[in-house]
XYZ file of C-alpha atoms in Angstrom:
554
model
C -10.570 31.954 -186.906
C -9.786 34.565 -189.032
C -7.932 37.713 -187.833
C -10.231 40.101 -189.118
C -13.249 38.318 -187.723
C -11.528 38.439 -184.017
C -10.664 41.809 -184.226
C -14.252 42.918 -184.806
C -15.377 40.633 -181.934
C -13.483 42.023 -179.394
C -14.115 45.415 -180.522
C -17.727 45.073 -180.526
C -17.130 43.592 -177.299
C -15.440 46.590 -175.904
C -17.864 48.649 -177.361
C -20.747 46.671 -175.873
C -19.236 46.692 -172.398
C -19.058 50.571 -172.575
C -22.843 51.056 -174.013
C -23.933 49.052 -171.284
C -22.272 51.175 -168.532
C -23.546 54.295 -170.162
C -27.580 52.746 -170.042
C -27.021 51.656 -166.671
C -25.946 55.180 -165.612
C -28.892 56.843 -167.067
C -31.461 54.027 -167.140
C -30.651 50.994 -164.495
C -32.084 50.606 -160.969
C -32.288 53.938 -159.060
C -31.379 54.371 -155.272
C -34.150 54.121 -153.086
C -34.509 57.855 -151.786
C -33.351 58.359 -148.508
C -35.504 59.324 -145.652
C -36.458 62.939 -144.595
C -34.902 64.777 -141.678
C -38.453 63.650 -139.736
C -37.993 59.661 -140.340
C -34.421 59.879 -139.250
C -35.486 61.547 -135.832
C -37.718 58.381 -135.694
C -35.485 55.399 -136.426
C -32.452 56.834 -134.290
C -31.764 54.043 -132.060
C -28.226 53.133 -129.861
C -25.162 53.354 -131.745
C -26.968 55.168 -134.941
C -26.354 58.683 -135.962
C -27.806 62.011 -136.364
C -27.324 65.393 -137.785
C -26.395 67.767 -135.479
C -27.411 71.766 -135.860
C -24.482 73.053 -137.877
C -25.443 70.366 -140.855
C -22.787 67.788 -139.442
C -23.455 64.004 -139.079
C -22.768 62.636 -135.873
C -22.923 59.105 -134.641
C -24.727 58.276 -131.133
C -22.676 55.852 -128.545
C -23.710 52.550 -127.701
C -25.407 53.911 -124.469
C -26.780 56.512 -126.048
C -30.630 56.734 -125.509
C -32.977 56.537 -128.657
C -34.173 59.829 -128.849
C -31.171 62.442 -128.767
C -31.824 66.546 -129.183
C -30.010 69.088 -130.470
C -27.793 71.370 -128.798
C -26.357 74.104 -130.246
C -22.564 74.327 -130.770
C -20.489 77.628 -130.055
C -19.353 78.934 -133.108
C -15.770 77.879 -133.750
C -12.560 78.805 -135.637
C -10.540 77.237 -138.158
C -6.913 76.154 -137.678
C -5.068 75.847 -140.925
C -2.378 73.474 -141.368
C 0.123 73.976 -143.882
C 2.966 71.520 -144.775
C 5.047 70.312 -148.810
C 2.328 68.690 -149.821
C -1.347 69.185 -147.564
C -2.929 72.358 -146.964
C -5.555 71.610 -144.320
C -8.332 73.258 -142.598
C -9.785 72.225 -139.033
C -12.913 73.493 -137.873
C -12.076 73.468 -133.940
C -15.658 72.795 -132.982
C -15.088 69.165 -133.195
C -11.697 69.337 -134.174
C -12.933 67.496 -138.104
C -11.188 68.251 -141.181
C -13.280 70.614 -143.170
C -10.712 71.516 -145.929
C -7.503 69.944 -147.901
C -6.010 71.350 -151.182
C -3.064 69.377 -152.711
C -0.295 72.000 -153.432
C 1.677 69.563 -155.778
C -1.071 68.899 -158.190
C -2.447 71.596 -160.157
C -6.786 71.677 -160.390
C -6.590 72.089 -164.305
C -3.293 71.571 -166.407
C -1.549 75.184 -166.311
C -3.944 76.848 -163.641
C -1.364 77.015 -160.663
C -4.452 76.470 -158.328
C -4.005 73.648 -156.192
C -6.281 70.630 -156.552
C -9.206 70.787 -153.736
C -9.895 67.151 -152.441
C -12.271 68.202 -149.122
C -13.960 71.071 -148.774
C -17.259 72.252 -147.034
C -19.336 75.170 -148.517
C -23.414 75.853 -148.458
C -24.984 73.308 -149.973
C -21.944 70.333 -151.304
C -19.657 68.904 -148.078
C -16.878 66.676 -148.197
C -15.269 66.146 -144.860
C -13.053 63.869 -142.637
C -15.211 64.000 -139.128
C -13.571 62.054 -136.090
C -14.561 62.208 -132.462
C -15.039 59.870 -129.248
C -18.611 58.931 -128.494
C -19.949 56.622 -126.127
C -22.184 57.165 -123.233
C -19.538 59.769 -121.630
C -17.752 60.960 -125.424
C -18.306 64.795 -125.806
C -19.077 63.944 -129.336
C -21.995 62.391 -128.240
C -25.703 63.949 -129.290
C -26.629 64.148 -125.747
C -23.789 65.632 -125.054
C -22.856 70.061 -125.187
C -19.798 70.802 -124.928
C -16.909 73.481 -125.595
C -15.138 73.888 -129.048
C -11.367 72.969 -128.964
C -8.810 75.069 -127.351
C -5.836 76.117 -129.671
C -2.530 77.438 -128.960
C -2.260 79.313 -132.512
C -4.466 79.513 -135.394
C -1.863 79.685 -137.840
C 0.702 76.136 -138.652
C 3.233 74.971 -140.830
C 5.631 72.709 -141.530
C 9.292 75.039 -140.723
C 11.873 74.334 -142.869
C 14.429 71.434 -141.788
C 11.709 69.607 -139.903
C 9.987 66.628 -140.374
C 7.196 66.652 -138.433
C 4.215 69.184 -137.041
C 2.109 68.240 -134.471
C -0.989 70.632 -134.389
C -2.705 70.042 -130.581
C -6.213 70.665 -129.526
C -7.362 70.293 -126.201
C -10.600 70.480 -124.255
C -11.842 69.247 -121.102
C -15.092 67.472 -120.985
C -16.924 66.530 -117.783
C -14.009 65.309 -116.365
C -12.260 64.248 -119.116
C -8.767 66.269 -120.084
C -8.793 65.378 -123.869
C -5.837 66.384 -126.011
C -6.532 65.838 -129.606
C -3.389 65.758 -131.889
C -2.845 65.902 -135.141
C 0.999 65.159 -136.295
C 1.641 65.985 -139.999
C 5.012 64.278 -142.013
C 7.134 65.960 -144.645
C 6.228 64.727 -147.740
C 3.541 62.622 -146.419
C -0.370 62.870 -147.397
C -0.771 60.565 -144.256
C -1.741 62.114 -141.066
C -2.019 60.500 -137.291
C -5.442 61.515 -135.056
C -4.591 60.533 -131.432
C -6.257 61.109 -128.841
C -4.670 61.742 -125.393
C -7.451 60.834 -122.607
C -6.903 61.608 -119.193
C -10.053 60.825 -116.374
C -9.895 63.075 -113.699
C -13.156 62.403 -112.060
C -14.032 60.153 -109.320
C -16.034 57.742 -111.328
C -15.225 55.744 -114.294
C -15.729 57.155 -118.071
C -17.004 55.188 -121.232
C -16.122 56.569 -124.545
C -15.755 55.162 -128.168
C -13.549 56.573 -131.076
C -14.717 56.891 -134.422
C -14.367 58.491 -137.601
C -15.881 58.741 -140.910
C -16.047 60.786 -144.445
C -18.797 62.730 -145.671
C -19.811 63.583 -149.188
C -22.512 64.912 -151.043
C -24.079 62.104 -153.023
C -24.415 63.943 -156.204
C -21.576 66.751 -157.165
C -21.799 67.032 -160.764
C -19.210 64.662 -161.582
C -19.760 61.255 -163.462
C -17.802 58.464 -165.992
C -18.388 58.596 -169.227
C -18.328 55.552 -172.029
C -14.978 56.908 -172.894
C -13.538 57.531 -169.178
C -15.056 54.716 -166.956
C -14.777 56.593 -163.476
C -15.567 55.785 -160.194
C -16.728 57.806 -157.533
C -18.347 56.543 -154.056
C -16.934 54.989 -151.365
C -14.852 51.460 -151.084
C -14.011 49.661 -147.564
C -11.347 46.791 -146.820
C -11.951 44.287 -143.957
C -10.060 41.073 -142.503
C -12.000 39.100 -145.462
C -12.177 41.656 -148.016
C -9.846 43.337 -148.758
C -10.968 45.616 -151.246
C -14.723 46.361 -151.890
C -16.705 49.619 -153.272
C -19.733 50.365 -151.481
C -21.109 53.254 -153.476
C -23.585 55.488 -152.916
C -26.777 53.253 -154.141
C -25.103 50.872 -151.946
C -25.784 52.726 -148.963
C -29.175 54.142 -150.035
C -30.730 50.074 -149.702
C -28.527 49.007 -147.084
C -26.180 50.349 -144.537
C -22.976 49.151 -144.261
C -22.421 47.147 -140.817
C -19.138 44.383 -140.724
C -17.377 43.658 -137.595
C -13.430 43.357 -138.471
C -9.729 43.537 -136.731
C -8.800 46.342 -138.401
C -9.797 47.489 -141.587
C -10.205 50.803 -143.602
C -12.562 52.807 -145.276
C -12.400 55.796 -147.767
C -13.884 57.896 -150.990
C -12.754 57.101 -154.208
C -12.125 59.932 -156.874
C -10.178 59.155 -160.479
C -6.311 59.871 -159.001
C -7.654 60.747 -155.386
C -8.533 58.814 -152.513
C -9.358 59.974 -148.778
C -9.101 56.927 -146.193
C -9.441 56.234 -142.255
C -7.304 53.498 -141.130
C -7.875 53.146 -137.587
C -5.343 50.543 -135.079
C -4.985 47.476 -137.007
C -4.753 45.043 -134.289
C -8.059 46.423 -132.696
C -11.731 44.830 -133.447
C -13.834 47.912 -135.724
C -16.988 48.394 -137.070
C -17.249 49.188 -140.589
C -20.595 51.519 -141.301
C -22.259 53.585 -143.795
C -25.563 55.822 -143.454
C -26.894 58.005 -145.753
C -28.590 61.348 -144.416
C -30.516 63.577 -146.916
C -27.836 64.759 -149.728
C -25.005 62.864 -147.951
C -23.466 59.764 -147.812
C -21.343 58.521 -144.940
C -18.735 55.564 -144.412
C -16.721 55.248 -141.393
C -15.222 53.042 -138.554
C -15.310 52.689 -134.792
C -13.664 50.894 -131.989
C -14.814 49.281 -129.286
C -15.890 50.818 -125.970
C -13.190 51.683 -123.928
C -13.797 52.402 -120.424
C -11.299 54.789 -118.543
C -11.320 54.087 -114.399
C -10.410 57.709 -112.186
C -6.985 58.887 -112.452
C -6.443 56.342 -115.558
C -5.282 57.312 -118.942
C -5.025 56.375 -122.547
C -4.022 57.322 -126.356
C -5.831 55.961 -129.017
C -5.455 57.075 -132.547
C -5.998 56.520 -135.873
C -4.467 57.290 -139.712
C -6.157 59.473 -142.017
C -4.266 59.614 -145.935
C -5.754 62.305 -148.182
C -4.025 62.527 -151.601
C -2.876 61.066 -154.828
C -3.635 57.172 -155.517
C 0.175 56.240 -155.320
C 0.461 52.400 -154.788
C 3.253 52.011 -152.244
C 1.968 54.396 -149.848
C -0.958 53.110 -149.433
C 0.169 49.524 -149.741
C 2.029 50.805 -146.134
C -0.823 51.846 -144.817
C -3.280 49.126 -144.604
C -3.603 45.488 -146.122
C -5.596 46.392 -149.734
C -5.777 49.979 -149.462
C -3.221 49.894 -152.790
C -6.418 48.348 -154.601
C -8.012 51.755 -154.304
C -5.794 52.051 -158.041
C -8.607 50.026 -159.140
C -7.382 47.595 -161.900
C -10.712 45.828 -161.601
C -10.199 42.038 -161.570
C -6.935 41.849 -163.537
C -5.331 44.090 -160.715
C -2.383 40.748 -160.725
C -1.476 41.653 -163.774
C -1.664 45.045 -164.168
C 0.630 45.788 -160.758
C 3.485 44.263 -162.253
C 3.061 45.845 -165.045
C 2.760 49.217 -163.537
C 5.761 48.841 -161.567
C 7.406 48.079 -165.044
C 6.205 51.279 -166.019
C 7.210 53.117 -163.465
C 11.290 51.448 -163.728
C 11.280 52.418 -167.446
C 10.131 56.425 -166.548
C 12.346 56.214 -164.131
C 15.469 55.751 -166.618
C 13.428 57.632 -169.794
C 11.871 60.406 -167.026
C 9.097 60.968 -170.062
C 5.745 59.018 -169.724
C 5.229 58.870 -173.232
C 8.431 57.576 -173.665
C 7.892 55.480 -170.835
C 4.169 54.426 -172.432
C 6.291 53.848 -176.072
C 9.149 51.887 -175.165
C 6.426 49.066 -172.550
C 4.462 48.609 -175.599
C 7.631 47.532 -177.415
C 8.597 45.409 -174.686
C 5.199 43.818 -173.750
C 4.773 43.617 -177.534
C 8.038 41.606 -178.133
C 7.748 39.453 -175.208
C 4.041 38.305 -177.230
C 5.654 37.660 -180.230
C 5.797 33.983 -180.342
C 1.954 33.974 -179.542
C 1.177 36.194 -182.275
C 3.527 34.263 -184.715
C 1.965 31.037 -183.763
C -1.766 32.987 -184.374
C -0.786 34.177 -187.446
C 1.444 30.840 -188.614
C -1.447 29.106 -187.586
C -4.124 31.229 -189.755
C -1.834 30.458 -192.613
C -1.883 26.665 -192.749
C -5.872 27.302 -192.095
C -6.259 29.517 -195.129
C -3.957 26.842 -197.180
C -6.121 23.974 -196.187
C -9.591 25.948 -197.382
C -9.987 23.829 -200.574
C -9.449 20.901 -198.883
C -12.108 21.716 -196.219
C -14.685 23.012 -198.587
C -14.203 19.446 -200.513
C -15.091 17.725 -197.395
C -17.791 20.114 -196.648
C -19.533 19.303 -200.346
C -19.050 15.675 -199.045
C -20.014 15.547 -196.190
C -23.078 17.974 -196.855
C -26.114 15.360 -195.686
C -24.145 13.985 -192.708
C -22.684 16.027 -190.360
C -22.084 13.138 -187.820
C -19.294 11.477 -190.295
C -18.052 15.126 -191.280
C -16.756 15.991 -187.660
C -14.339 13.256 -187.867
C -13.486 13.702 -190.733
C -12.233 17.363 -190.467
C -10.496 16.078 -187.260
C -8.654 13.603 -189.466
C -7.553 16.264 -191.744
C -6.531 18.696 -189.013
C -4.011 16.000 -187.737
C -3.047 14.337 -190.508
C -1.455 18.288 -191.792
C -0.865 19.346 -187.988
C -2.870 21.919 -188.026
C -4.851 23.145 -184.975
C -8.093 24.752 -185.398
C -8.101 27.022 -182.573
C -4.404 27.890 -182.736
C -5.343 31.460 -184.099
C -7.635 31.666 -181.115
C -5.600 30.449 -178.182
C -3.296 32.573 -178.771
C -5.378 36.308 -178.384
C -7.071 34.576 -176.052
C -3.324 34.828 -173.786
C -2.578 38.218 -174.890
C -6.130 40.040 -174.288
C -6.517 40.242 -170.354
C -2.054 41.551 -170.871
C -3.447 44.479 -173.371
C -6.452 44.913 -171.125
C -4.790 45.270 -167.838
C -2.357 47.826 -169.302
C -4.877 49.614 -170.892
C -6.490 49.837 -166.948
C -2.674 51.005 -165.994
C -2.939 54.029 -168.421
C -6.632 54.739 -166.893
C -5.963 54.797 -163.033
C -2.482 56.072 -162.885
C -1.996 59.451 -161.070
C 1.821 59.541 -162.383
C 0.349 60.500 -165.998
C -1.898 63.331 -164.618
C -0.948 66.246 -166.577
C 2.079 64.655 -167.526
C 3.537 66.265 -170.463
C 4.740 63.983 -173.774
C 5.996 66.373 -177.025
C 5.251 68.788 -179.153
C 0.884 69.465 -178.897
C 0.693 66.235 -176.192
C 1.308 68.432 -172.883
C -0.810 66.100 -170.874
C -1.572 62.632 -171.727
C -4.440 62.179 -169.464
C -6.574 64.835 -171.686
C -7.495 64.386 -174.929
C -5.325 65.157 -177.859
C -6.477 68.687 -178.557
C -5.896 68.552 -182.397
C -6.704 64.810 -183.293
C -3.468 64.014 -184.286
C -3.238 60.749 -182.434
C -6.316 59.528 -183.441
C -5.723 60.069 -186.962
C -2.728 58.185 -187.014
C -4.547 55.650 -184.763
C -7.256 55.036 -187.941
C -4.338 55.248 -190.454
C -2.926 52.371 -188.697
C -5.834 50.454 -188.454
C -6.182 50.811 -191.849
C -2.667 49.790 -192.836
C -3.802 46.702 -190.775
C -6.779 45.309 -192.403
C -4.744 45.689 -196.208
C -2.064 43.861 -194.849
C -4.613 41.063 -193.523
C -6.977 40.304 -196.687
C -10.658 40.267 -195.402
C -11.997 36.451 -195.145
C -15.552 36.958 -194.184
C -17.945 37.078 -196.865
C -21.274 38.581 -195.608
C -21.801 42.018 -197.261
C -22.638 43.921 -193.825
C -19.471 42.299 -191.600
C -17.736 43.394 -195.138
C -19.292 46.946 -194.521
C -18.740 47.052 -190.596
C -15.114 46.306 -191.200
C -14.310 48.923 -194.028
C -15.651 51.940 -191.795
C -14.020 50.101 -188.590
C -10.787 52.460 -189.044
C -13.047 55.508 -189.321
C -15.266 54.424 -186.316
C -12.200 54.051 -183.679
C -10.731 57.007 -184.965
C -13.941 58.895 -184.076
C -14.019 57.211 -180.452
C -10.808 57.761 -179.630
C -10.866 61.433 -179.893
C -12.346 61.683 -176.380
C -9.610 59.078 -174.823
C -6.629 60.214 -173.163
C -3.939 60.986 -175.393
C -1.749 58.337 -173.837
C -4.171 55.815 -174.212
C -4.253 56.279 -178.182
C -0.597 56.879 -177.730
C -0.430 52.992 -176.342
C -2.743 51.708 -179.164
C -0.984 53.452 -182.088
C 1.812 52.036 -180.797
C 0.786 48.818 -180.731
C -1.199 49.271 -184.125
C 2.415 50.319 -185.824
C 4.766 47.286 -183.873
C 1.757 44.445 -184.643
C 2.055 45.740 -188.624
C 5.861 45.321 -188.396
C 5.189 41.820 -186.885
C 3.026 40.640 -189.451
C 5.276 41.789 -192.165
C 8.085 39.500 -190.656
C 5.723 36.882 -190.156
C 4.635 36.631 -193.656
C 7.349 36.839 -194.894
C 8.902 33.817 -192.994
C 5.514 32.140 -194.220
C 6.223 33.262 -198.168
C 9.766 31.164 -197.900
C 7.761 28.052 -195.937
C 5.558 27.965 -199.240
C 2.411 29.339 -196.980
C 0.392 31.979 -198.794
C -0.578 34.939 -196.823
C -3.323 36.193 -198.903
C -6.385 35.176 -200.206
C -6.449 32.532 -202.757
């Protein structure tokens, strides 16, 4: 198979794969709408949820009765929580997290505004809500109850420590209930305990849970050029990484039994996860209610006799998608860096990344000098593809011959090219086998450059300044084509249909075009590779010239 020929495939490929994301966005199978405030009051049954007066969804316990109604809820503060690296608000009615900036990533490149991951403001929420339900929870619908008492409204992190613990107490029908959140230097992990003391005379049943909320629709979407998703994703004792997004949960809710487990939302370089006790049986849900979309977790009833206590607590992470933290945190919860199904090859190759910006402490650098490497490791694939398209190009008069012979039977002509092939040693498909190794390598670091946080705003030289935008004046891109071009003179065209002919001379022009959208370090990575594969093939022939193998056409 000709070089050329390949080349085009697997970029129309590409191409293809993108178009067809793009149609499904704006033309495959819509989400079945949700139901209205009215059906919802209908279908609530035991262990379901409901929306509550101030807007907030709120699950029902397991001895909850079917119909539940709607109590009012004092109006409550907000505690903020400041530590290095989370700046968190928590609305003390229910003691839920209603608002997180990072203060270590910027919003926009050079705007000094921290990036806002949860928020809640009229008309878009996206919250971390967490409770205890259950037939005797004070989260519970049937329930009223007291907002949580605070000591000070006002925390952070002092200098020289390592942890905060922000408390929040209440007492609930006989329940004392201490609610606790303890906050880590340099740590976008926080623990949710709950300290549960029954001081009644009769026993108490309550069930923990927590969840994340988010408006279905805020404005943001992938593109062809950007593939980005956003929804929610879940990991279980037998999966251990799956999306659920928000058609998901419009057809069907959510419902998987499993020790352990996690469940988040998904942004580009963010993620927001529950982990609840990983040695404890869960249910995994999702709901959707009017504008919102829910996924969450909850343990098992747990049922408190008088005078008895317990703590049971959870982990909530909100922050950047950095692998080995969440690899800590719960079994798949790194996959959330979504490498798609090549994820085995593109961790290693990550972690590569990572040792080589660790010596070079520049990501372009860093993105220049893997290329090289993964590049050079490949080289005695792509001089076998290229040695091999050689000896095929050499043996062209000798095939045509047997194609004029052979015109009338094709039965005795299959054979006979066989024969030829091994009487010169010459494989067929050796130009093929060959890209056929190296494509899922270049694919699963092209995914690397995609999902990886670390290059967010990460500056390069000169006009780059952040190599997950754009290059602003279409530099890169430029030389990208240039390159491209270079390519196809220094690999004679073989196919002899006037369109393919066409398609391939404007090629250069056409990827220069797409890639002005792409992140700078992507086309960074591909110009690379454009400007090492034309030094390659320059050996290569070379070595072929001195073998008596002609590298162009005869």
């Amino acid at each position: 198979m000709d070089s050329q020929r390949s080349f085009l495939v697997i970029a129309l490929a590409i191409v293809s794969f993108f178009l067809w994301q793009e149609w499904q966005k704006d033309y495959g199978p819509k989400p079945i709408a949700a139901p209205t405030t009215a059906e919802q009051a209908q279908s609530v049954t035991p262990g379901s949820s409901t929306t509550d007066s101030n807007g907030d969804i709120r699950l029902t316990g397991d001895d909850a009765p079917s119909q539940v109604t709607e109590t009012a809820t004092p109006s409550a503060q907000l505690v903020t929580v400041a530590t290095d690296v989370l700046n968190v608000e928590i609305d003390t009615s229910r003691g839920d997290i209603v608002g997180l900036t990072l203060p270590e990533y910027e919003l926009t490149k050079g705007s000094e505004l921290p990036y806002v991951l949860m928020r809640k403001l009229p008309g878009f929420e996206y919250t971390a809500q967490s409770g205890l339900i259950g037939a005797d929870g004070p989260d519970d619908q049937t329930n009223s109850r007291q907002p949580y008492q605070f000591a000070q409204q006002q925390y952070q992190l002092a200098d020289g420590s390592d942890e905060l613990v922000v408390p929040l107490v209440t007492n609930f029908n006989g329940l004392q209930i201490e609610k606790r959140f303890i906050f880590s230097r340099g740590k976008y992990d926080v623990r949710v305990e709950y300290s549960i003391v029954n001081e009644s005379d009769v026993s108490k049943r309550i069930q923990p849970y927590q969840h994340l909320v988010q408006n279905i629709d805020n404005g943001e979407s992938s593109s062809m050029m950007m593939p980005i998703y956003r929804g929610a994703a879940y990991g279980s004792n037998e999966d251990r990484y799956e999306k659920y997004d928000f058609d998901d949960m419009a057809k069907n809710n959510l419902a998987i039994n499993s020790t352990g487990g996690w469940v988040a939302m998904l942004e580009h370089y963010f993620v927001a996860a529950w982990v609840p006790d990983q040695t404890q049986p869960q249910r995994l849900y999702s709901m959707v209610s009017g504008a919102k979309g829910v996924i969450g977790s909850r343990s098992e009833v747990i049922e408190l006799q008088p005078g008895e206590s317990t703590v049971v607590g959870s982990t909530f992470y909100a922050g950047p998608k950095q692998q080995d933290k969440l690899a800590v945190l719960a079994d798949g919860l790194d996959l959330t860096v979504d490498y798609g199904f090549l994820f085995f090859i593109s961790q290693p190759l990550f972690w590569l990344l990572t040792t080589i910006q660790g010596f070079v402490v520049n990501w372009g650098l860093a993105i220049i000098l893997i290329t090289v490497l993964v590049k050079g490791i490949m080289y005695p694939l792509t001089k076998i593809q290229y040695e091999s398209m050689a000896k095929m190009r050499n043996l062209k008069p000798k095939i045509e011959e047997l194609q004029a012979r052979y015109k009338d039977d094709r039965q005795k002509m299959g054979p006979a090219m066989m024969e030829l092939y091994r009487k010169e040693k010459v494989n067929p498909m050796g130009g093929c086998l060959p890209m056929l190794v190296q494509m899922p390598i270049f694919l699963a670091l092209y995914w690397v450059f995609v999902e990886s946080v670390e290059l967010r705003h990460a500056p390069f030289m000169l006009w780059i300044t952040d190599l997950s935008a754009k290059d602003p004046w279409y530099i890169l891109p430029v030389l990208f084509g240039l390159s491209m071009f270079a390519m196809q003179k220094l690999t004679p065209m073989q196919v002899t249909d006037p369109l393919q002919q066409k398609i391939m001379m404007w090629m250069p022009v056409a990827f220069s075009v797409f890639f002005i959208w792409f992140p700078s370090g992507l086309v960074l990575y591909w110009f690379v590779s454009n400007l090492i594969s034309l030094a390659q093939m320059l050996y290569i022939y070379k070595g072929m010239e001195k073998k008596g193998l002609h590298t162009k056409k005869a």
